[in-house]
C-alpha angles and dihedrals in degrees: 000000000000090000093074092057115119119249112251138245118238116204122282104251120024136177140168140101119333119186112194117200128191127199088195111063090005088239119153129187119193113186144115122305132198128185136186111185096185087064094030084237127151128176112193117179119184115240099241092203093053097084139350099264124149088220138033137201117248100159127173101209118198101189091176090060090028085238123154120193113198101193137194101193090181094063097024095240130150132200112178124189144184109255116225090222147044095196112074136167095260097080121027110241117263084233093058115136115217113237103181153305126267159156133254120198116006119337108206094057110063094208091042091064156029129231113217140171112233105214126172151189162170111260098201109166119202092191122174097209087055123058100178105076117234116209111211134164121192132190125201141196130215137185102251093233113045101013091250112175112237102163144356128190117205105196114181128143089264108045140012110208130183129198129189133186119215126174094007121191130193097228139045116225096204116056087174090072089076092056114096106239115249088258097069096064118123098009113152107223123252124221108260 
């Protein structure tokens, strides 16, 4: 059946516009994304335009180290932290299970619609920097051909997050954005 079908493998490099959505403060951040999975980098810069906010998000995640960079590139200020998990909604896990294949938008029309593949999962972590055990389940949406990313849904007791992709490209132009600026050295983490 489709269960059995692989995970699949999304390009190397990807960028475009990510809007994260959260159930729990209502807070919503629409900016520019890149993302590098053979580094486990992602670069995601708040659109400043986009709303009336005194502060906006610009973050350097290392998922490989579990290292997140808040940065304030106007005042050249750094704050790193320990990430509470290694799994995140830029590459779909290895362990996914496939649910189905459909169409979004209209299916009889191929420019009226997009064809994706649903896939879903328990996000269990056994971390040892949290020992209180946080349940999660995600499901996740790809584009059918090419394995783009065009939503995924975080669901936990805590917190309920959306992601979704727009305008996605399979490159990043700036390779600098994945280099921790001078600033950050020697920054002890905090705990996220």
């Amino acid at each position: 059946g489709s269960s059995s079908r692989e995970p699949c493998r999304s390009p190397p490099k990807t960028s475009g516009t990510l809007c994260v959505s959260s159930s729990k403060d209502d807070a919503i951040a629409w900016g520019e994304f890149k993302y590098d999975s053979s580094q486990k980098h992602l670069r995601f810069v708040e659109d400043t335009g986009k709303s009336n906010k005194t502060s906006y998000l610009d973050v350097l995640i290392d998922f490989d180290k579990g290292v997140l960079y808040e940065l304030d590139t106007k005042n050249e200020s750094c704050r790193k932290q320990m990430l509470p998990s290694h799994k995140h909604p830029l590459e779909l896990p290895s362990d996914a299970t496939h649910v189905e294949e459909l169409y979004l938008g209209r299916l009889d029309k191929t420019e009226q619609g997009l064809r994706v593949r649903l896939w879903s999962g328990n996000l269990s972590d056994h971390d040892a920097h949290h020992a209180d055990h946080v349940q999660a389940h995600y499901s996740m949406t790809t584009t059918s051909c090419g394995c783009i990313a065009v939503s995924y849904t975080y669901h936990s007791e805590k917190n309920d997050l959306v992601f979704s992709f727009y305008n996605v490209k399979a490159r990043v132009d700036d390779s600098q954005a994945f280099t921790p600026p001078r600033y950050c050295e020697g920054l002890t983490t905090e705990d996220a």
